[in-house]
Structures are given as structure tokens and as C-alpha cells.
Short mmCIF file of C-alpha atoms and ligand atoms in Angstrom, two decimals:
data_model
loop_
_atom_site.label_atom_id
_atom_site.label_comp_id
_atom_site.label_asym_id
_atom_site.label_seq_id
_atom_site.Cartn_x
_atom_site.Cartn_y
_atom_site.Cartn_z
CA UNK P 13 17.40 21.26 -37.85
CA UNK P 14 19.76 24.09 -39.02
CA UNK P 15 21.16 23.53 -42.52
CA UNK P 16 24.77 23.57 -41.23
CA UNK P 17 23.99 20.92 -38.61
CA UNK P 18 22.08 18.88 -41.18
CA UNK P 19 25.03 18.92 -43.59
CA UNK P 20 27.43 17.96 -40.80
CA UNK P 21 25.09 15.19 -39.72
CA UNK P 22 24.73 13.83 -43.24
CA UNK P 23 28.49 14.03 -43.77
CA UNK P 24 28.98 12.10 -40.57
CA UNK P 25 26.48 9.47 -41.61
CA UNK P 26 28.12 9.18 -45.02
CA UNK P 27 31.50 8.76 -43.34
CA UNK P 28 30.10 6.15 -40.97
CA UNK P 29 28.42 4.31 -43.82
CA UNK P 30 31.61 4.26 -45.86
CA UNK P 31 33.56 2.91 -42.87
CA UNK P 32 30.84 0.37 -42.09
CA UNK P 33 30.94 -0.78 -45.71
CA UNK P 34 34.66 -1.49 -45.48
CA UNK P 35 34.46 -3.11 -42.05
CA UNK P 36 35.16 -6.79 -41.57
CA UNK P 37 32.76 -8.98 -43.56
CA UNK P 38 30.86 -11.24 -41.16
CA UNK P 39 31.70 -14.30 -43.22
CA UNK P 40 35.43 -13.68 -43.13
CA UNK P 41 37.18 -15.83 -40.53
CA UNK P 42 39.49 -14.49 -37.89
CA UNK P 43 37.51 -11.49 -36.73
CA UNK P 44 38.72 -7.91 -36.71
CA UNK P 45 41.56 -7.94 -34.19
CA UNK P 46 44.17 -10.21 -32.66
CA UNK P 47 43.27 -11.44 -29.21
CA UNK P 48 43.91 -8.77 -26.64
CA UNK P 49 44.50 -6.04 -29.17
CA UNK P 50 42.08 -3.15 -29.24
CA UNK P 51 40.45 -2.16 -32.47
CA UNK P 52 39.17 1.38 -32.25
CA UNK P 53 37.01 2.40 -35.14
CA UNK P 54 36.20 6.07 -35.47
CA UNK P 55 33.21 7.48 -37.23
CA UNK P 56 31.07 10.51 -36.47
CA UNK P 57 31.15 11.67 -32.86
CA UNK P 58 28.07 9.88 -31.60
CA UNK P 59 30.21 8.84 -28.67
CA UNK P 60 32.43 5.90 -27.75
CA UNK P 61 31.06 2.41 -27.10
CA UNK P 62 33.39 -0.10 -25.43
CA UNK P 63 32.94 -3.74 -26.46
CA UNK P 64 34.58 -6.44 -24.31
CA UNK P 65 34.47 -9.94 -25.75
CA UNK P 66 35.80 -13.07 -23.96
CA UNK P 67 37.94 -14.78 -26.58
CA UNK P 68 38.56 -15.27 -30.28
CA UNK P 69 39.20 -19.00 -29.75
CA UNK P 70 35.44 -19.72 -29.66
CA UNK P 71 34.08 -18.98 -33.09
CA UNK P 72 30.85 -17.17 -32.33
CA UNK P 73 32.50 -14.27 -30.48
CA UNK P 74 34.41 -13.26 -33.62
CA UNK P 75 31.08 -12.87 -35.39
CA UNK P 76 29.53 -11.04 -32.43
CA UNK P 77 32.32 -8.47 -32.24
CA UNK P 78 32.58 -7.81 -35.98
CA UNK P 79 28.83 -7.35 -36.37
CA UNK P 80 28.49 -5.06 -33.34
CA UNK P 81 31.26 -2.78 -34.65
CA UNK P 82 29.65 -2.68 -38.10
CA UNK P 83 26.19 -1.76 -36.79
CA UNK P 84 27.37 0.75 -34.19
CA UNK P 85 29.67 2.48 -36.69
CA UNK P 86 26.72 2.65 -39.06
CA UNK P 87 24.84 4.49 -36.32
CA UNK P 88 27.67 7.03 -36.04
CA UNK P 89 29.33 5.72 -32.88
CA UNK P 90 32.99 5.14 -32.20
CA UNK P 91 33.82 1.63 -30.96
CA UNK P 92 36.66 -0.02 -29.03
CA UNK P 93 36.49 -3.81 -29.48
CA UNK P 94 38.76 -5.98 -27.33
CA UNK P 95 39.17 -9.74 -26.83
CA UNK P 96 40.63 -11.09 -23.58
CA UNK P 97 41.79 -14.56 -24.64
CA UNK P 98 39.57 -16.08 -21.91
CA UNK P 99 41.78 -14.48 -19.25
CA UNK P 100 39.67 -12.80 -16.55
CA UNK P 101 42.37 -10.38 -15.35
CA UNK P 102 43.04 -9.33 -18.95
CA UNK P 103 39.35 -8.61 -19.50
CA UNK P 104 39.19 -6.56 -16.29
CA UNK P 105 42.15 -4.41 -17.33
CA UNK P 106 40.71 -4.00 -20.84
CA UNK P 107 37.44 -2.78 -19.34
CA UNK P 108 39.32 -0.40 -17.03
CA UNK P 109 41.22 0.99 -20.04
CA UNK P 110 37.94 1.50 -21.87
CA UNK P 111 36.52 3.31 -18.83
CA UNK P 112 39.52 5.63 -18.88
CA UNK P 113 38.45 6.68 -22.41
CA UNK P 114 35.01 7.76 -21.16
CA UNK P 115 32.69 5.58 -23.22
CA UNK P 116 28.99 6.34 -23.14
CA UNK P 117 28.16 2.60 -22.85
CA UNK P 118 30.07 -0.62 -22.19
CA UNK P 119 28.90 -3.84 -23.87
CA UNK P 120 30.44 -6.79 -22.02
CA UNK P 121 30.38 -10.53 -22.76
CA UNK P 122 32.04 -11.57 -19.50
CA UNK P 123 34.43 -14.48 -19.06
CA UNK P 124 33.56 -14.84 -15.39
CA UNK P 125 30.32 -13.04 -14.57
CA UNK P 126 31.20 -12.83 -10.87
CA UNK P 127 34.57 -11.09 -11.32
CA UNK P 128 33.62 -7.63 -12.59
CA UNK P 129 32.04 -5.94 -9.55
CA UNK P 130 35.02 -3.67 -8.69
CA UNK P 131 35.70 -2.49 -12.24
CA UNK P 132 32.00 -1.87 -12.88
CA UNK P 133 31.88 0.31 -9.78
CA UNK P 134 34.42 2.62 -11.45
CA UNK P 135 32.18 2.67 -14.54
CA UNK P 136 29.15 3.56 -12.45
CA UNK P 137 31.09 6.31 -10.67
CA UNK P 138 31.59 7.91 -14.13
CA UNK P 139 27.96 7.43 -15.16
CA UNK P 140 28.85 4.82 -17.79
CA UNK P 141 26.00 2.44 -18.55
CA UNK P 142 26.63 -1.29 -18.92
CA UNK P 143 24.90 -3.89 -21.09
CA UNK P 144 25.71 -7.54 -20.29
CA UNK P 145 26.04 -9.22 -23.67
CA UNK P 146 24.84 -12.84 -23.94
CA UNK P 147 26.21 -13.74 -20.48
CA UNK P 148 24.72 -12.18 -17.32
CA UNK P 149 27.09 -10.25 -15.05
CA UNK P 150 26.47 -11.12 -11.40
CA UNK P 151 26.85 -9.76 -7.86
CA UNK P 152 26.78 -6.06 -8.80
CA UNK P 153 24.10 -3.36 -9.11
CA UNK P 154 26.18 -1.77 -11.87
CA UNK P 155 24.85 -3.71 -14.83
CA UNK P 156 21.96 -1.83 -16.40
CA UNK P 157 20.63 -4.22 -19.06
CA UNK P 158 21.11 -7.77 -20.31
CA UNK P 159 20.64 -8.99 -23.87
CA UNK P 160 20.81 -12.66 -24.78
CA UNK P 161 19.03 -15.56 -26.41
CA UNK P 162 16.66 -17.44 -24.09
CA UNK P 163 19.26 -19.65 -22.42
CA UNK P 164 16.81 -22.01 -20.72
CA UNK P 165 15.07 -22.49 -24.07
CA UNK P 166 18.41 -23.42 -25.65
CA UNK P 167 18.71 -26.31 -23.21
CA UNK P 168 15.07 -27.27 -23.56
CA UNK P 169 15.48 -27.54 -27.33
CA UNK P 170 18.48 -29.84 -26.81
CA UNK P 171 16.69 -32.05 -24.26
CA UNK P 172 13.53 -32.21 -26.33
CA UNK P 173 15.53 -33.17 -29.42
CA UNK P 174 16.99 -36.19 -27.61
CA UNK P 175 13.57 -37.06 -26.17
CA UNK P 176 11.99 -37.02 -29.61
CA UNK P 177 14.79 -38.73 -31.52
CA UNK P 178 14.87 -41.63 -29.02
CA UNK P 179 11.06 -41.54 -28.75
CA UNK P 180 11.45 -41.63 -24.98
CA UNK P 181 7.72 -41.17 -24.45
CA UNK P 182 6.93 -44.49 -26.15
CA UNK P 183 10.08 -46.60 -26.60
CA UNK P 184 10.93 -49.24 -24.00
CA UNK P 185 14.64 -48.38 -23.70
CA UNK P 186 16.88 -48.29 -21.82
CA UNK P 187 19.17 -45.95 -23.75
CA UNK P 188 22.71 -44.90 -22.80
CA UNK P 189 23.16 -41.13 -22.38
CA UNK P 190 26.30 -39.12 -21.64
CA UNK P 191 25.55 -35.55 -20.45
CA UNK P 192 27.99 -32.63 -20.51
CA UNK P 193 27.66 -29.05 -19.23
CA UNK P 194 29.38 -25.78 -20.04
CA UNK P 195 32.09 -23.81 -18.28
CA UNK P 196 31.51 -23.49 -14.50
CA UNK P 197 32.32 -19.75 -14.65
CA UNK P 198 29.69 -19.08 -17.35
CA UNK P 199 26.30 -18.03 -15.97
CA UNK P 200 24.61 -19.30 -19.13
CA UNK P 201 25.76 -22.88 -18.57
CA UNK P 202 23.37 -23.54 -15.68
CA UNK P 203 20.42 -22.37 -17.77
CA UNK P 204 21.43 -24.54 -20.71
CA UNK P 205 21.74 -27.56 -18.44
CA UNK P 206 18.51 -26.90 -16.54
CA UNK P 207 16.50 -26.55 -19.74
CA UNK P 208 17.76 -29.92 -20.97
CA UNK P 209 17.76 -31.76 -17.65
CA UNK P 210 14.17 -30.76 -16.87
CA UNK P 211 13.26 -32.77 -19.97
CA UNK P 212 15.69 -35.68 -19.54
CA UNK P 213 16.05 -36.30 -15.79
CA UNK P 214 12.60 -37.91 -15.39
CA UNK P 215 13.74 -40.56 -17.85
CA UNK P 216 16.97 -41.06 -15.88
CA UNK P 217 14.89 -41.47 -12.73
CA UNK P 218 12.63 -44.03 -14.43
CA UNK P 219 15.61 -45.94 -15.82
CA UNK P 220 14.66 -45.41 -19.48
CA UNK P 221 17.80 -43.30 -19.77
CA UNK P 222 20.95 -44.79 -18.22
CA UNK P 223 24.21 -42.86 -17.68
CA UNK P 224 26.90 -45.61 -17.62
CA UNK P 225 29.65 -43.16 -16.63
CA UNK P 226 27.63 -42.23 -13.55
CA UNK P 227 28.00 -38.55 -14.54
CA UNK P 228 24.33 -37.73 -14.04
CA UNK P 229 23.95 -34.66 -11.78
CA UNK P 230 21.53 -35.42 -8.96
CA UNK P 231 19.89 -32.00 -9.38
CA UNK P 232 20.06 -29.10 -11.81
CA UNK P 233 22.21 -27.23 -9.27
CA UNK P 234 24.89 -29.95 -9.54
CA UNK P 235 25.46 -29.13 -13.24
CA UNK P 236 29.01 -27.84 -12.66
CA UNK P 237 30.08 -31.38 -11.69
CA UNK P 238 30.03 -32.21 -15.41
CA UNK P 239 31.15 -28.75 -16.53
CA UNK P 240 33.94 -28.26 -19.09
CA UNK P 241 36.17 -25.31 -18.17
CA UNK P 242 36.36 -22.53 -20.79
CA UNK P 243 34.24 -24.63 -23.15
CA UNK P 244 37.43 -26.26 -24.44
CA UNK P 245 36.98 -28.86 -27.21
CA UNK P 246 40.10 -30.74 -26.14
CA UNK P 247 38.85 -31.06 -22.56
CA UNK P 248 35.51 -32.42 -23.75
CA UNK P 249 37.36 -34.82 -26.04
CA UNK P 250 39.52 -36.27 -23.26
CA UNK P 251 36.51 -36.50 -20.91
CA UNK P 252 34.57 -38.43 -23.54
CA UNK P 253 37.56 -40.65 -24.25
CA UNK P 254 37.80 -41.46 -20.52
CA UNK P 255 34.11 -42.30 -20.32
CA UNK P 256 34.26 -44.52 -23.41
CA UNK P 257 37.38 -46.36 -22.21
CA UNK P 258 36.08 -46.86 -18.68
CA UNK P 259 32.36 -47.52 -19.05
CA UNK P 260 31.72 -48.71 -22.60
CA UNK P 261 33.41 -52.09 -22.82
CA UNK P 262 32.02 -55.37 -24.08
CA UNK P 263 30.15 -53.83 -26.97
CA UNK P 264 28.16 -51.29 -24.92
CA UNK P 265 27.37 -48.19 -27.01
CA UNK P 266 26.42 -44.55 -26.34
CA UNK P 267 22.99 -43.75 -27.79
CA UNK P 268 22.88 -39.99 -27.10
CA UNK P 269 25.19 -37.21 -25.92
CA UNK P 270 23.88 -33.99 -24.39
CA UNK P 271 26.43 -31.41 -25.52
CA UNK P 272 25.52 -27.82 -24.56
CA UNK P 273 27.44 -26.21 -27.41
CA UNK P 274 29.38 -26.89 -30.60
CA UNK P 275 32.92 -26.52 -29.24
CA UNK P 276 32.26 -29.37 -26.80
CA UNK P 277 30.42 -31.37 -29.47
CA UNK P 278 33.46 -31.12 -31.74
CA UNK P 279 35.71 -32.70 -29.10
CA UNK P 280 33.14 -35.37 -28.30
CA UNK P 281 32.79 -36.23 -31.99
CA UNK P 282 36.55 -36.61 -32.27
CA UNK P 283 36.55 -38.96 -29.26
CA UNK P 284 33.79 -41.08 -30.80
CA UNK P 285 35.67 -41.35 -34.09
CA UNK P 286 38.79 -42.36 -32.18
CA UNK P 287 36.80 -45.08 -30.43
CA UNK P 288 35.68 -46.50 -33.76
CA UNK P 289 32.09 -45.24 -33.90
CA UNK P 290 30.90 -44.77 -37.47
CA UNK P 291 28.07 -42.72 -38.95
CA UNK P 292 25.11 -44.82 -40.02
CA UNK P 293 25.99 -47.76 -37.78
CA UNK P 294 26.51 -46.86 -34.10
CA UNK P 295 26.97 -43.07 -34.17
CA UNK P 296 24.93 -41.49 -31.33
CA UNK P 297 22.61 -38.51 -31.28
CA UNK P 298 24.69 -35.43 -30.44
CA UNK P 299 23.35 -31.95 -29.63
CA UNK P 300 25.11 -28.59 -29.94
CA UNK P 301 24.71 -24.81 -30.02
CA UNK P 302 26.04 -21.86 -32.06
CA UNK P 303 26.09 -23.32 -35.59
CA UNK P 304 29.90 -23.16 -35.68
CA UNK P 305 31.22 -23.80 -39.21
CA UNK P 306 33.02 -27.09 -38.43
CA UNK P 307 29.95 -28.41 -36.64
CA UNK P 308 27.56 -27.48 -39.44
CA UNK P 309 29.85 -29.37 -41.80
CA UNK P 310 29.78 -32.30 -39.35
CA UNK P 311 25.98 -32.13 -39.36
CA UNK P 312 26.01 -32.38 -43.15
CA UNK P 313 28.28 -35.45 -42.75
CA UNK P 314 25.95 -37.00 -40.15
CA UNK P 315 28.39 -36.51 -37.24
CA UNK P 316 26.19 -34.09 -35.31
CA UNK P 317 22.41 -34.29 -35.08
CA UNK P 318 21.47 -30.69 -34.38
CA UNK P 319 22.70 -27.33 -33.27
CA UNK P 320 20.76 -24.54 -31.56
CA UNK P 321 21.36 -21.55 -33.79
CA UNK P 322 21.55 -18.12 -32.22
CA UNK P 323 21.90 -15.61 -35.03
CA UNK P 324 24.59 -13.35 -33.59
CA UNK P 325 23.60 -10.64 -36.06
CA UNK P 326 20.17 -10.40 -34.41
CA UNK P 327 21.73 -10.10 -30.96
CA UNK P 328 24.12 -7.44 -32.20
CA UNK P 329 21.31 -5.49 -33.84
CA UNK P 330 19.26 -5.59 -30.63
CA UNK P 331 22.19 -4.51 -28.45
CA UNK P 332 23.10 -1.68 -30.82
CA UNK P 333 19.49 -0.51 -30.62
CA UNK P 334 19.67 -0.57 -26.80
CA UNK P 335 22.98 1.35 -26.87
CA UNK P 336 21.37 4.00 -29.08
CA UNK P 337 18.33 4.21 -26.80
CA UNK P 338 20.54 4.62 -23.69
CA UNK P 339 22.67 7.34 -25.27
CA UNK P 340 19.66 9.21 -26.65
CA UNK P 341 17.84 8.91 -23.34
CA UNK P 342 14.86 7.10 -24.80
CA UNK P 343 13.09 4.06 -23.35
CA UNK P 344 15.28 0.97 -23.62
CA UNK P 345 13.69 -2.15 -25.15
CA UNK P 346 13.35 -5.07 -22.73
CA UNK P 347 10.99 -8.07 -22.78
CA UNK P 348 11.90 -9.88 -19.55
CA UNK P 349 12.08 -8.15 -16.17
CA UNK P 350 11.76 -11.26 -14.02
CA UNK P 351 14.13 -14.08 -15.01
CA UNK P 352 17.64 -12.76 -14.58
CA UNK P 353 18.37 -12.07 -10.91
CA UNK P 354 22.10 -11.37 -10.78
CA UNK P 355 22.37 -11.80 -7.02
CA UNK P 356 22.03 -8.06 -6.48
CA UNK P 357 18.99 -7.19 -8.61
CA UNK P 358 16.79 -8.49 -11.39
CA UNK P 359 18.44 -7.12 -14.51
CA UNK P 360 15.98 -5.88 -17.17
CA UNK P 361 16.65 -8.07 -20.19
CA UNK P 362 15.90 -8.60 -23.84
CA UNK P 363 15.68 -12.27 -24.86
CA UNK P 364 15.76 -13.45 -28.45
CA UNK P 365 14.51 -16.85 -29.60
CA UNK P 366 17.00 -19.55 -30.56
CA UNK P 367 16.14 -22.12 -33.21
CA UNK P 368 17.04 -25.74 -33.95
CA UNK P 369 18.97 -26.40 -37.14
CA UNK P 370 19.51 -29.93 -38.46
CA UNK P 371 21.06 -31.39 -41.60
CA UNK P 372 17.72 -30.93 -43.35
CA UNK P 373 17.44 -27.21 -42.55
CA UNK P 374 21.06 -26.06 -42.88
CA UNK P 375 20.49 -24.69 -46.38
CA UNK P 376 17.19 -22.92 -45.67
CA UNK P 377 18.19 -21.50 -42.27
CA UNK P 378 21.91 -20.78 -42.51
CA UNK P 379 22.49 -20.20 -46.23
CA UNK P 380 19.07 -18.71 -46.78
CA UNK P 381 19.70 -16.10 -44.08
CA UNK P 382 23.22 -15.33 -45.34
CA UNK P 383 24.80 -16.56 -42.12
CA UNK P 384 26.98 -18.83 -44.28
CA UNK P 385 27.50 -19.06 -48.02
CA UNK P 386 26.84 -22.33 -49.81
CA UNK P 387 30.50 -22.31 -50.78
CA UNK P 388 31.63 -22.19 -47.14
CA UNK P 389 29.58 -25.32 -46.45
CA UNK P 390 30.63 -27.13 -49.61
CA UNK P 391 27.05 -27.13 -50.86
C1 GAL J 128 28.04 -19.27 -23.89
C2 GAL J 128 27.31 -18.86 -25.11
C3 GAL J 128 27.22 -20.01 -26.03
C4 GAL J 128 28.38 -20.99 -25.97
C5 GAL J 128 29.51 -20.67 -25.02
C6 GAL J 128 30.87 -20.69 -25.66
O1 GAL J 128 27.96 -18.32 -22.92
O2 GAL J 128 26.02 -18.37 -24.84
O3 GAL J 128 26.91 -19.51 -27.30
O4 GAL J 128 28.92 -21.26 -27.23
O5 GAL J 128 29.38 -19.52 -24.30
O6 GAL J 128 31.15 -19.50 -26.27
#
């Protein structure tokens, strides 16, 4: 490498490093931009990477966006990070605006995975590569890679946790279960539900698990019948309140709740408290996902049994690596070329492993890894 180029390169890296160092700390709340606003970070001219995130109102996406910007800047790329406030049309126009700035790669966590076909055609027409981030984008050939945690495994961990905690293999039962599913427009939600229901439905069939509300999908494909739109805590809370008021009279109690993620679990926990359930007496087993701060605190207080932790930093690191490989024309890491058929093609994917965190492992897993500080958790 010529000396002049080397100096320029090193200067660029130094600039990128200094900007990365001052970028949003992952532990800070609130993320790096107001919803809908674009944050464009410039560093050396490795090229522009567009990052489209669904919303800032669900905690994990703030962490995803901030970490992706930090890692990509550190690699010398320019980033444009935008949040669409869970509004599909807003996300489409944000992606179109990014395309107009000629990014090398688009990283998209879609709100509705079936709504992006037209805008991704304009990306493909300009040779822009697309990585679906965490949520698969469907019904289009113009998504090049997918990176996520193993979504079916997330659900399996939740179902297995309930199976083990109730000792369904040996106990006589019956136990009362209330199942919930994620947003009907989120491709992940069917995988979460299937992973859990493949474990639990045999017990529903045998009668060892009873669903007093009657909200037990007949098959995995019926999961959307118990879906909570946009993963809203308040919607899950009112649904749980309705179930408790209608089907849990005369002293009947819920023994377990299948909640696919922490935002729903938070609403369900609030409904249970409102109905007079208390920890240590009649509080049910409750599952979750994402290790959101309020839910981890609830786990420490005994109000949530487990969460499936997906370290967003690991996903961001993997996606940044794939972006770099695409731009440099090298082989792109994937470890699953069979599972994720998006209705048009099987999208080559990289799956990371999720892990169960409980009250007993919060400190070792979440504080030990630096995901949270002890101070944030009141430890
Ligand atoms: C899913 C995501 C989960 C869940 C939900 C709400 O697609 O994989 O982490 O929390 O969205 O953001």
C-alpha cells in the first residue's frame, strides 16, 4: 500500500475511532435519534449504510440501532439510522430516501415484512444490497441476506421452561395456561409461537394443560388469533384483564402465561397485579424475551420467571461483518440456507443462539457481559 494511501487510511480510521468513541453509549436510554428523524454519522468514506429500524417505543431497537452505528462507524462507514414509529408507510418512505442517497447496503428491521417489495425493487435496480435484520422480509427476491437469533429456538426455550417449571412430564395437573402471540405483521411471531406450542400443545391435547379463556390455537398456523398488534404492552394488559375477569372467577387461578416477549409480559404482569395476584402466593409462571430493563427488574422482584436474552450487540456485530463482506466483495457469512423461505426464495441467513436468563443468572449473564450495569438493576 502506497505511503500516502496508508496515511489517509490510518487518518480515516483514527477519525472513525474517535467518532465511534463519542457515539451513543449502549447503556444510555433513549437511543440516538428521535423517532422518524434521521441520524447520519459520517466517518471515512467506506460508503453509506442505511439502517431502518421499526420503532423506538420497543426498547431493544434503540440498542440495536445505537450499536450498529457504533460498529459500522468504527469500520469506516457512513450510516443513516432512522426509526419509523411502527408506521409502515413512514418506514417505506425512509427507505426510499435512503435509496436516493445511494447506500452500498440497506439493513432493515421491517415493521411489516410483506410491505417492502416495491421499494426494494428500486434498491435492486440501483444494485443496493439488502440485509433483513432480525425480522425476515417476505414476498420479494430483493433481500440478499437475513441475520437473526434462532426464532423457533426462542419459542422452544419458552415452552420448555413452562414444561419444566410445572413438571408437565410427571405432575398430574391440570394446570391453567394463558397463551399469547406476537404482532400478526411480524414474521418472527409465528416462529416464536411454533417453537413454544410444539412443546405445550400435546399437554393441551391430553388435558394436563387447560386454557380457560379458550384462546388455544388449534394449530401453529392459527397463532395470529392470539396475536397482539405492534407488540403493545397496553393491548396485552387489557387482553389479560378481559381473560381474568371473564374466565377466572370463583377462585380459579392462572398457573402459567406464555408471553412471547417482554413488552407483552409487562402488560400481563400489570393485569395480574390489578387482579390481586401476589408474588410468592398465586403469581404464575411468566415467560418473556429481550431482557428489557423493566422486565429484568421484575424478574429480580419475582414478577417474571424468565426472559430469552438475545444480545443485540452480537447481532449488530454479525450484521456489520456481513455489510463489510458485501461491500468488499468477499464471501458473506451464513449458517442457515434452508429455514427462511420468504415466499419468493430461501434467504441465506445467519442465526445466533438465544439464551434463557432467570433471576438466578441476571448478574452473571447481563451484568457480567456488560449488557446492563449493576447500578441500572439496583444490584
Ligand atoms: C420481534 C423481535 C423480538 C420482540 C419483538 C418486539 O420481531 O425479534 O425481539 O421483542 O419483535 O420488538
